[in-house]
């Protein structure tokens, strides 16, 4: 029998149904792998194996008694910014190192109701600010393809855990690329849905107008299995959209993949601006080869214009820190989270709790954001950035008049070395292709299309609003006709 960690969610669901293995077998198998191998990647902040086994045993009992939920008993894990009742939720920060949420995020609840069993909480950049997972209070995550390299961020633990075969699927969150970029660096598939598609209730806020939870898997189909139950209207999130949810999995399973030109009639837009200075030559080659493959599958490549990515980058790095500075004002050392020792007075309590509880990158963002929002600068920075954001949306709308999907590199480079101490501005440049999507609220995914410099490369597919199903089907057709998503780092072959 194929080792259990090589099975897709589809195969796991089938095996559970056929009683080839039980949910308890799966939880034990994955827990053993994590116990023996995660010292290499540091993907997990909290391992919740005792609870997972209890849930698995319950799932097995329910199945035995006739519960037919397809996903009942399939293991997964959550990014540690999704609140889970009764276990730690740290957001990768010392500020929340001891925080136990009194409630589950809606996403966590929905996933549990679908039958999934959570193995624990995954490492991430502090408060999801970062692109390399090095700002975590719980230590950096190591890229499974090369343990000396970063996994990407901020959902680095989620991407590394899926790539290592520690969980078949994982949740992540994406404010400016935090699902897509680590998916690209770790050679897995990751999708960020349309803003409003997935409830933000119980997801620790970074920049509320951009934050959206999504999924990681070894394929588009696996991503769909976890995403589908996450989606849907939630009255507890004022920005949740009330519209019928798609049947993502059924749509993919009904997609014809093996006809001569399965993508005939599909227009894929390519923008020159996404192939400018800063794009690694080998990454560009892989991306061009992937576009040629899409053409061979019947898609038509058309040229489109989008906003200059340098403008998009500046807009994001004004708005996201502005929202962060406001969201993070709640961590004051009084109500919950870290509190400094022996405060002299109230001002000292606030100042030291925040200075000691937040890491350098989070403090930098709070300072930048507070500056952009302060009286006298508000109009020149924040309001101007909001106006530019509107123009970015309009540029995307115009581009989508000419095509169905826009394709680009997910990131300009492959994974860089841990501890390379790149200056913040250089790291921010790595987000250049992903952040426009968040500013416009669009759905986008990244899927592996080969290697450059011996490391995985991801192609980004951007869709129109609510086009998750189309994006996943398109990536699925590519994956049904290619093998890149099946390549594994050596750690995934161990155990
Ligand atoms: N790298 C980007 C940032 O640091 C995006 C992070 C994210 O999507 N959460 O803000």
Coordinates of N, CA, C and O and ligand atoms in Angstrom, one line a residue, residues 128-131 154 174-178 206 316-317 365 431, ligand 1:
X128 N 1.3 37.5 11.0 CA 1.2 37.3 9.5 C 1.9 38.5 8.7 O 1.6 38.7 7.6
X129 N 2.9 39.1 9.4 CA 3.6 40.2 8.7 C 5.0 39.6 8.3 O 5.9 39.4 9.2
X130 N 5.2 39.4 7.1 CA 6.5 38.8 6.6 C 6.3 37.9 5.4 O 5.2 37.6 5.0
X131 N 7.5 37.6 4.9 CA 7.5 36.8 3.6 C 8.5 35.6 3.8 O 8.8 35.0 2.8
X154 N 3.6 34.7 5.0 CA 3.7 34.4 6.4 C 3.2 33.0 6.7 O 3.6 32.5 7.8
X174 N -4.0 35.0 3.8 CA -3.3 35.8 2.8 C -3.8 37.2 2.8 O -4.9 37.5 2.5
X175 N -2.9 38.1 3.1 CA -3.2 39.5 3.2 C -2.5 40.3 2.0 O -3.0 41.3 1.5
X176 N -1.4 39.7 1.6 CA -0.6 40.2 0.5 C 0.2 39.2 -0.3 O 1.1 39.5 -1.0
X177 N -0.2 37.9 0.0 CA 0.6 36.8 -0.7 C 0.9 35.7 0.2 O 1.6 34.7 -0.2
X178 N 0.5 35.7 1.4 CA 1.0 34.8 2.5 C 0.5 33.4 2.3 O 1.0 32.5 3.0
X206 N -4.8 41.2 10.8 CA -3.6 42.0 10.4 C -4.1 43.3 9.7 O -4.1 44.4 10.3
X316 N 0.2 49.1 -1.1 CA 0.0 48.1 -0.1 C 0.8 48.4 1.2 O 0.2 48.3 2.3
X317 N 2.0 48.8 1.1 CA 2.8 49.0 2.2 C 2.5 50.4 3.0 O 3.1 50.7 3.9
X365 N 6.0 48.0 11.4 CA 4.7 48.3 10.7 C 3.8 49.2 11.5 O 3.1 50.0 11.0
X431 N 7.0 40.7 -2.7 CA 5.5 40.6 -2.7 C 4.9 41.3 -3.9 O 3.7 41.4 -4.0
Ligands
LIG1 N1 4.5 39.6 2.8 C1 3.4 40.5 3.0 C2 3.5 41.3 4.2 O1 4.5 41.1 4.9 C3 2.1 39.7 3.0 C4 1.8 39.0 4.3 C5 0.4 38.3 4.3 O2 -0.1 38.1 3.2 N2 -0.1 38.1 5.5 O3 2.7 42.1 4.6

